[in-house]
Tab-separated table of C-alpha atoms in Angstrom:
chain	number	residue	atom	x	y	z
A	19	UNK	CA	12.051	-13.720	6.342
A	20	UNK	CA	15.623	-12.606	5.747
A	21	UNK	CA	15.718	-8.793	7.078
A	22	UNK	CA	18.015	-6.056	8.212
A	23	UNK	CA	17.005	-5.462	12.552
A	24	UNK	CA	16.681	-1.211	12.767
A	25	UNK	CA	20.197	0.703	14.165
A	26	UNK	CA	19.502	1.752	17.706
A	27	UNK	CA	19.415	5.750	17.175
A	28	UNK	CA	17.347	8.876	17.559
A	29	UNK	CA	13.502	8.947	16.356
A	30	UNK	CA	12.141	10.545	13.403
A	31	UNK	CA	11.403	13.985	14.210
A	32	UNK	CA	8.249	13.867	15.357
A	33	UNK	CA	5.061	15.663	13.688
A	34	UNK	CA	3.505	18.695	14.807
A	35	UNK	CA	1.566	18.432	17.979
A	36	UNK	CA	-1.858	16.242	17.628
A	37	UNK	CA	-0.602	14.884	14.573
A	38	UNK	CA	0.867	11.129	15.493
A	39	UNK	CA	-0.660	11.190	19.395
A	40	UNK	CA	-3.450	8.346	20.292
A	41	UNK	CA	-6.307	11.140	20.786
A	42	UNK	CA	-6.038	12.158	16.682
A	43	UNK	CA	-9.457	13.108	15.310
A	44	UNK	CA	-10.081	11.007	12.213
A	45	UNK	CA	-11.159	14.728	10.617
A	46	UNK	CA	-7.659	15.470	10.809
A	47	UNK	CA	-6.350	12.464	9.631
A	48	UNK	CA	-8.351	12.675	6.128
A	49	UNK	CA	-6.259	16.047	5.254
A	50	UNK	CA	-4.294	13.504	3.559
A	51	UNK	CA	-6.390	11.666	1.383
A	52	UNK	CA	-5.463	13.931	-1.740
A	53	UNK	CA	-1.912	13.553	-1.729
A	54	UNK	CA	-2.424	9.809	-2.173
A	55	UNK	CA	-1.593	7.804	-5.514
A	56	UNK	CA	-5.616	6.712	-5.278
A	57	UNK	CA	-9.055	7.784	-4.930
A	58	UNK	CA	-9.615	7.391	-0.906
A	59	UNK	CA	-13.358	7.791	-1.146
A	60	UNK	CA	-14.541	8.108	-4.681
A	61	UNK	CA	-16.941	10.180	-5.691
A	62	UNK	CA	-18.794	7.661	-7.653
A	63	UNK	CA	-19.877	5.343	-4.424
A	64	UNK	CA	-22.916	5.942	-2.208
A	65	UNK	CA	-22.511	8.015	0.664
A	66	UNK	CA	-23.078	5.158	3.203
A	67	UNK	CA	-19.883	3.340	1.126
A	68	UNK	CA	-17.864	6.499	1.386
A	69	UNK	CA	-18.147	7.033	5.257
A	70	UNK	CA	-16.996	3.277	5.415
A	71	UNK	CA	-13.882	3.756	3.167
A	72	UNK	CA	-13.296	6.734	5.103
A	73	UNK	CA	-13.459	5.053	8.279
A	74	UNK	CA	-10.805	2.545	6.823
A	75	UNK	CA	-8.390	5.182	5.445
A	76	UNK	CA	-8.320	7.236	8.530
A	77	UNK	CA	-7.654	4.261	10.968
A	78	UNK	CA	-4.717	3.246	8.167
A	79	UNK	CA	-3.351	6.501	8.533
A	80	UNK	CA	-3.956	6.681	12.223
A	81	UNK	CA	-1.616	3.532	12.309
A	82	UNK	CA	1.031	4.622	10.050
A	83	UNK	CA	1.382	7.844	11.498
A	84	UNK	CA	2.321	6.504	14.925
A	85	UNK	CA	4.385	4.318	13.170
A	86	UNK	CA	6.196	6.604	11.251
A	87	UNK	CA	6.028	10.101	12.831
A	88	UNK	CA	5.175	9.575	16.938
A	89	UNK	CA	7.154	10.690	19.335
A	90	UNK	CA	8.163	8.182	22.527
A	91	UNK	CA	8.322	4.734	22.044
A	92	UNK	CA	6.193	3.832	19.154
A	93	UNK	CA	5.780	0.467	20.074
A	94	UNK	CA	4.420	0.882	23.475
A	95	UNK	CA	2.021	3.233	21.128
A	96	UNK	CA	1.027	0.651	18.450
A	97	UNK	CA	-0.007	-1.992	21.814
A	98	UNK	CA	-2.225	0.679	23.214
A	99	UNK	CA	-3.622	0.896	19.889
A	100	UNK	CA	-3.457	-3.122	19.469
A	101	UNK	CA	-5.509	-3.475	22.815
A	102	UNK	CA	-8.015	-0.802	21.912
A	103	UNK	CA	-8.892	-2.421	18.440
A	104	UNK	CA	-9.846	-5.563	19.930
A	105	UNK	CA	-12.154	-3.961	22.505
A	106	UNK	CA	-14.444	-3.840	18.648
A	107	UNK	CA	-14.630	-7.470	18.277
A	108	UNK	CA	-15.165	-8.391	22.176
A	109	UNK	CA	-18.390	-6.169	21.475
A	110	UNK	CA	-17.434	-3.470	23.661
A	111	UNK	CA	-16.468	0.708	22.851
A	112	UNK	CA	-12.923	0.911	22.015
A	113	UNK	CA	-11.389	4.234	23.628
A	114	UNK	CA	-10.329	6.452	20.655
A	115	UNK	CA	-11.950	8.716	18.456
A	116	UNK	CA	-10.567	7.227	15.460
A	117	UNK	CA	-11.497	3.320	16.278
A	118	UNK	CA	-14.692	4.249	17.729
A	119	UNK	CA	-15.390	5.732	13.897
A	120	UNK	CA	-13.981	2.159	12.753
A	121	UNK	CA	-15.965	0.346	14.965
A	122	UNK	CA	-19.262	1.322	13.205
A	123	UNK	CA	-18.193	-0.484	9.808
A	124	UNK	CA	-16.812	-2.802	11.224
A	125	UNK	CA	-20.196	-3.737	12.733
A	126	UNK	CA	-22.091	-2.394	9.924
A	127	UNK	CA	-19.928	-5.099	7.413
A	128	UNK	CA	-19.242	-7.593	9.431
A	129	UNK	CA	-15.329	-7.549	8.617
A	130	UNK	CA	-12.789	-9.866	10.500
A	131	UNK	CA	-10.059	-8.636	12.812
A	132	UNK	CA	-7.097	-9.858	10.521
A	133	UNK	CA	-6.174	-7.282	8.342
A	134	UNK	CA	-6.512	-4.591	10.973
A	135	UNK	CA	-4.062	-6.877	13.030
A	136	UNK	CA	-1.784	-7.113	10.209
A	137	UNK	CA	-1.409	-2.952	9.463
A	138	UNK	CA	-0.878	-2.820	13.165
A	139	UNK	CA	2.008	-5.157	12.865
A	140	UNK	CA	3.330	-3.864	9.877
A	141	UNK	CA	3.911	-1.004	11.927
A	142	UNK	CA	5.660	-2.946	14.704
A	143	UNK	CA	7.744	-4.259	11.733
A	144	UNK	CA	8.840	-0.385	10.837
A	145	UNK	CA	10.594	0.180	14.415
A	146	UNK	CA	12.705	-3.171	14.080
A	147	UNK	CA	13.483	-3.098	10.207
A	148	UNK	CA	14.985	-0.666	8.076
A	149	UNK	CA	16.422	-2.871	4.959
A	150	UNK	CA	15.404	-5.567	3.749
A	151	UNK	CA	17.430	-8.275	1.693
A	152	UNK	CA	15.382	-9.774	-0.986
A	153	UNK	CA	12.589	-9.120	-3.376
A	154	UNK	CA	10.585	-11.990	-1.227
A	155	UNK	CA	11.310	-10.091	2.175
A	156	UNK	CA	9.701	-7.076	1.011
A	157	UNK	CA	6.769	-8.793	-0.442
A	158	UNK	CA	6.329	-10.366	2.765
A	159	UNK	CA	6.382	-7.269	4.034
A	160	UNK	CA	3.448	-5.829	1.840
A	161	UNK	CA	1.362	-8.556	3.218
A	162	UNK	CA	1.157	-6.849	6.662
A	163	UNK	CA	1.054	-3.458	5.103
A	164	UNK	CA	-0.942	-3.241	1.826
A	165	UNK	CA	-3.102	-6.396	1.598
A	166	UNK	CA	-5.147	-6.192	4.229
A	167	UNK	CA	-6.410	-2.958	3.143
A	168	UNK	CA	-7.973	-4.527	-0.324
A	169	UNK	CA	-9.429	-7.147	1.689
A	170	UNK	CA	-11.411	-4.530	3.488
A	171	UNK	CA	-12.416	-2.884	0.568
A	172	UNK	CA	-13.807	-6.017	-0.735
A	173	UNK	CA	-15.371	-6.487	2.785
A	174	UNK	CA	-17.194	-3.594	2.931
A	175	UNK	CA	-19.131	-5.296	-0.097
A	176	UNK	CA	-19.385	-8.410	0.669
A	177	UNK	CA	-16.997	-9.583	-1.926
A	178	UNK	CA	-13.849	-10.864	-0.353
A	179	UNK	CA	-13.960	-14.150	-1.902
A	180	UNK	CA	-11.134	-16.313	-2.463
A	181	UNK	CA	-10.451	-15.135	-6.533
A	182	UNK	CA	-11.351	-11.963	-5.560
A	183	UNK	CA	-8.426	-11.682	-3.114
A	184	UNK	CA	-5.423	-13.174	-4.613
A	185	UNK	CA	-5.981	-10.541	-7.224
A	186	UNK	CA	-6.671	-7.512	-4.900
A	187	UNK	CA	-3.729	-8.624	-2.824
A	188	UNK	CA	-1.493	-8.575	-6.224
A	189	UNK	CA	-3.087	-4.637	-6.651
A	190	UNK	CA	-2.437	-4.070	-3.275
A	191	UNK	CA	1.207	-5.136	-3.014
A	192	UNK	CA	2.028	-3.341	-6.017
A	193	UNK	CA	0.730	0.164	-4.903
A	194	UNK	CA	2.821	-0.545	-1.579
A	195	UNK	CA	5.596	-1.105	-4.049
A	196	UNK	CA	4.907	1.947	-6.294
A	197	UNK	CA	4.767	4.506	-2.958
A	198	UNK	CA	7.922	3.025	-2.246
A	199	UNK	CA	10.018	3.768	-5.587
A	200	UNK	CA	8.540	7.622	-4.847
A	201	UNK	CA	9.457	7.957	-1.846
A	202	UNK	CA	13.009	6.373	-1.726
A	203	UNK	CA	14.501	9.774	-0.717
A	204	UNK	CA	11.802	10.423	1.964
A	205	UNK	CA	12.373	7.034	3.269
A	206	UNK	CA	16.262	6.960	3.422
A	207	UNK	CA	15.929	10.305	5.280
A	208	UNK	CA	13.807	8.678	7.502
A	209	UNK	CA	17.159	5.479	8.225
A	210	UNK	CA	14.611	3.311	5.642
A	211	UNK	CA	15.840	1.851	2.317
A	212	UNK	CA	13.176	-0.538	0.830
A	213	UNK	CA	15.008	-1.228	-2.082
A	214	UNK	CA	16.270	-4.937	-1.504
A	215	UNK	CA	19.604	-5.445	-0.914
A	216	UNK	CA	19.707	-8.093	-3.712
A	217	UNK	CA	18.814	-5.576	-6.068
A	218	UNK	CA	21.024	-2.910	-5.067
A	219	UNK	CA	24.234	-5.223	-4.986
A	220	UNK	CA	23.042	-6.463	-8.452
A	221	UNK	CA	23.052	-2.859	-9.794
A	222	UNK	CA	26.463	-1.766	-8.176
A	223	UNK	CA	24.063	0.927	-6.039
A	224	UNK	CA	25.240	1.943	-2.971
A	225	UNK	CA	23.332	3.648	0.089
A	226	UNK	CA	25.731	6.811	-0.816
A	227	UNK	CA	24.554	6.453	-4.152
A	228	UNK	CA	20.514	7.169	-2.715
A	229	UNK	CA	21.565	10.311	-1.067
A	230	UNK	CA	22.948	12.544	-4.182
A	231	UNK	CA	20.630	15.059	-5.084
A	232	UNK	CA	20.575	13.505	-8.691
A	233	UNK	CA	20.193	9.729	-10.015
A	234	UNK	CA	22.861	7.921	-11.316
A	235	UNK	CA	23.066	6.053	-14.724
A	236	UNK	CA	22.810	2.983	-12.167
A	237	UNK	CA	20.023	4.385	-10.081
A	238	UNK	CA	18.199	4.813	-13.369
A	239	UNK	CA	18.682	1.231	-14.145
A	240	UNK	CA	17.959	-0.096	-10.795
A	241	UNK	CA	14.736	1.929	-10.824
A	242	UNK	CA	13.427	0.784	-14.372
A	243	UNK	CA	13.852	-2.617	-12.847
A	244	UNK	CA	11.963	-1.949	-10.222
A	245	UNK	CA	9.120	0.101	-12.064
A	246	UNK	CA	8.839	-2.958	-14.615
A	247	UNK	CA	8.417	-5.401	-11.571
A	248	UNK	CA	5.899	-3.547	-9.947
A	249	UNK	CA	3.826	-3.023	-13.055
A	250	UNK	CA	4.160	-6.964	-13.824
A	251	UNK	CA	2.412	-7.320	-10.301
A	252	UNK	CA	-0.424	-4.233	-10.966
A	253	UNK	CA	-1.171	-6.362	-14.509
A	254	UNK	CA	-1.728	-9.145	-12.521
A	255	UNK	CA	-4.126	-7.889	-10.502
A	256	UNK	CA	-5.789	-5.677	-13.103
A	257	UNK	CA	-8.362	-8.142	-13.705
A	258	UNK	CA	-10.370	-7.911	-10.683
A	259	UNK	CA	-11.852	-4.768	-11.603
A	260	UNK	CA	-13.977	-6.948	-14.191
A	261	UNK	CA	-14.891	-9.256	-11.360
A	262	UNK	CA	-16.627	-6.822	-9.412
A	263	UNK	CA	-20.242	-5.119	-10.225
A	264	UNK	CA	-21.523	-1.824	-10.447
A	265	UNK	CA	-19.487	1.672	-8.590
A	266	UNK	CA	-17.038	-0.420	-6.971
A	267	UNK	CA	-15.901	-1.598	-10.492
A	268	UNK	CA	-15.250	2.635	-11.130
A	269	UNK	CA	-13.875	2.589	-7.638
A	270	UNK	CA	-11.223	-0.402	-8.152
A	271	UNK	CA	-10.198	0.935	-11.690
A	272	UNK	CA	-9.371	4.551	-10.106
A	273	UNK	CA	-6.816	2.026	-7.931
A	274	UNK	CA	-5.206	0.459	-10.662
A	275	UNK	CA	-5.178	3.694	-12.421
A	276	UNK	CA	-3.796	5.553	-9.753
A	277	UNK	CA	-1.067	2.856	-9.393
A	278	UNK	CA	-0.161	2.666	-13.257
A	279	UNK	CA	-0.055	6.344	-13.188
A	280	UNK	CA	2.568	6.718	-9.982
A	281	UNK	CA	4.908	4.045	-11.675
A	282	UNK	CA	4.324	5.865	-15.147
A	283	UNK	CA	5.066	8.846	-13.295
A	284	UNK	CA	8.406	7.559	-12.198
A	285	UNK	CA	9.455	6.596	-15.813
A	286	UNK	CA	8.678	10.042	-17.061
A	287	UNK	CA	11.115	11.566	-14.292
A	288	UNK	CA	14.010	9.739	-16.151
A	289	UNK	CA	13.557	6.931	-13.705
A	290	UNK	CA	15.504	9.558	-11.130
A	291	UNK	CA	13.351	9.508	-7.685
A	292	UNK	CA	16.160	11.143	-5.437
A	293	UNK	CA	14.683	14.837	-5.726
A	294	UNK	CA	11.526	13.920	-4.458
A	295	UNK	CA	8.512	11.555	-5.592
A	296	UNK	CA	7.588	12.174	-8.694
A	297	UNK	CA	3.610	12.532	-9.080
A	298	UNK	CA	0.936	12.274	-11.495
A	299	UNK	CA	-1.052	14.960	-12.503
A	300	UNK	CA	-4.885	14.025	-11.950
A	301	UNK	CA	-5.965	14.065	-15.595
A	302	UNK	CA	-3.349	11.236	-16.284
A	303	UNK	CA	-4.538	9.619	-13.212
A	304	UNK	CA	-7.864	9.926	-14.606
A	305	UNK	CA	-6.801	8.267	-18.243
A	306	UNK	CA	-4.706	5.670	-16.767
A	307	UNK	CA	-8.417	4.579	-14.414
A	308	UNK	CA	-10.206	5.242	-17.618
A	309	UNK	CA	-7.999	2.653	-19.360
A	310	UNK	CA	-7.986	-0.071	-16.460
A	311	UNK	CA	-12.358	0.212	-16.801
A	312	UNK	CA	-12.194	-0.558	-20.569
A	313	UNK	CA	-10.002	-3.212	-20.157
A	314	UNK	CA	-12.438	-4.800	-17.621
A	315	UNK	CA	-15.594	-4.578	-19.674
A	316	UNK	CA	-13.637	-5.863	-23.161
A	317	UNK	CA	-15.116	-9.096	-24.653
A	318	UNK	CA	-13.305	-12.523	-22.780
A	319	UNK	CA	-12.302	-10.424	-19.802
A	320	UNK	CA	-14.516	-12.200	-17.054
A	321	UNK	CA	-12.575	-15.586	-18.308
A	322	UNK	CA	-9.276	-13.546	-18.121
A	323	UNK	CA	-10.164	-12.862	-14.852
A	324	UNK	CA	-11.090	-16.574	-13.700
A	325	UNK	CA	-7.502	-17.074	-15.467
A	326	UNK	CA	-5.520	-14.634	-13.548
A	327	UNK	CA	-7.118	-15.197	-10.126
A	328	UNK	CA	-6.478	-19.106	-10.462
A	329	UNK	CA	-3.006	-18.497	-11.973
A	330	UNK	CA	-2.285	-16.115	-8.700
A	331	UNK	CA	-3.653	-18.806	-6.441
A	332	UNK	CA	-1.593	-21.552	-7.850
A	333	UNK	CA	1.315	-19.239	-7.840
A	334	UNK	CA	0.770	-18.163	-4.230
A	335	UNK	CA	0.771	-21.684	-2.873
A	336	UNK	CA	4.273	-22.627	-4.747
A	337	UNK	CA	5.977	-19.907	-3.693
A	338	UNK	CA	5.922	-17.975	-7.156
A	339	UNK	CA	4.734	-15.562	-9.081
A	340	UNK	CA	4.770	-11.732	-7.585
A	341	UNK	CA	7.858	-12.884	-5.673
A	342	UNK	CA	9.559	-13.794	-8.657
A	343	UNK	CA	8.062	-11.215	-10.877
A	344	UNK	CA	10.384	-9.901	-13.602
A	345	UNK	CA	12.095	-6.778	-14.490
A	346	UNK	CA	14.329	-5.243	-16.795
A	347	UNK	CA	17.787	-5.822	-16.923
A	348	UNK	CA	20.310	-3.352	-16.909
């Protein structure tokens, strides 16, 4: 992976007190579940399946808030973490609040260590990289720090088969992608720019260009791209909400939804994400899920879905595909 190492500099600012620290309650921690571009817990699922996606979303934010907002060295942070977490799988009682939470559906669903690994080193992958070069890079990024998060949805069901999650990582990755077209203000405040390089050069957008208060005619151009790309990915994905059964088929629409929405959300602010992220208002949310659920149940869509999930495989293992989506051109 081709990648920019971090500038040696001051921290973030930190959060308030109790907010980033290893002794977080997980109560605190799901505050933020409303401001996200997706149903955390939906309403629709049984209340055994909510405490377990609640469980997941906490220790995700428990992770990326060390990463992002923690004062000291975040690192040394993210191995006390690291060592803690694997306390679950050598059968014993992890230390914090948070993973001791986790540690119940973990046992309760039998999920692997992996993708808790990987959001843990996605982290580690904040505090040494602040740019990245290429569309691939970033992708590979996404990997550590969105896919492993579908793959425990499907876990907690008992579903993470193979054609299950090529597609769920394509839904995955393209959410990670979506939160980071809002947030490209937030994130260049915070010394991050995960627009790739590539793209950037190829739009004549400079880092200068991210801090004006208002987008550019380039900007604009640079983020249709990138909004086009991202949906490409989201499409490809869309099809595993027909592959799953019952409330988790709601659940995994509300996803795509949610992610449709954010990008739609971004084409509606004049493709101009410097002022802040631009949002979707929760009926639209609601019609853009609604529209990702009739799509799953329309006539031929379980043999789309075989389709897309072997077309993602194939892609995967050469190399292509979501890396190489498409976009518009200026």
């Amino acid at each position: 992976m081709t990648a920019i190492d971090a500038p040696t500099g001051p921290p973030r600012t930190p959060a308030p007190s109790g907010a980033t620290g290893l002794s977080t309650p997980a109560e605190h921690l799901l505050r933020a579940a409303p401001a996200e571009n997706f149903p955390v817990s939906p309403i629709v699922l049984p209340a055994a399946v909510r405490a377990h996606f609640n469980a997941l979303y906490a220790f995700s934010r428990f992770v990326d808030n060390i990463g992002d907002e923690a004062a000291g060295d975040r690192l040394a942070l993210l191995d006390r973490l690291s060592d803690d977490l694997s306390v679950i799988w050598a059968g014993g009682e992890p230390e914090l609040g948070v993973l001791r939470l986790l540690a119940r559906t973990v046992r309760a669903c039998d999920l692997p260590a992996e993708p808790f690994e990987r959001l843990v080193e996605a982290n580690r992958q904040d505090q040494r990289v602040t740019r990245y070069e290429t569309f691939d890079d970033l992708v590979h990024y996404c990997t550590l720090s969105a896919d492993p998060v579908g793959r425990m949805v499907l876990g907690v069901f008992g579903l993470a088969t193979p054609d299950r999650v090529v597609l769920s990582d394509r839904v995955c990755t393209a959410l990670q992608l979506a939160e980071h077209w809002q947030d490209v203000a937030e994130d260049l405040a915070a010394g991050r720019i995960y627009l790739p390089q590539e793209d950037l050069d190829t739009f004549g957008v400079t880092e200068d260009d991210l801090r004006a208060r208002v987008a550019s005619p380039a900007v604009r151009h640079l983020m249709a791209f990138e909004v086009t790309r991202a949906r490409t990915v989201i499409d490809q994905g869309a099809p595993l909400v027909s592959m799953v059964p019952g409330r988790l088929k709601l659940a995994l629409a509300g996803f795509v939804g949610g992610g449709r929405s954010a990008l739609d959300a971004i084409r509606r602010a004049g493709y101009d994400v410097l002022g802040g992220p631009p949002k979707a208002p929760k009926p639209r949310m609601a019609r853009f899920a609604l529209v990702a659920l009739a799509q799953s149940a329309a006539p031929g869509a379980p043999a789309a879905a075989r389709t897309a999930a072997a077309v993602a495989t194939a892609t995967s293992a050469t190399g292509a595909g979501v890396r190489r989506g498409s976009g518009e051109g200026r």
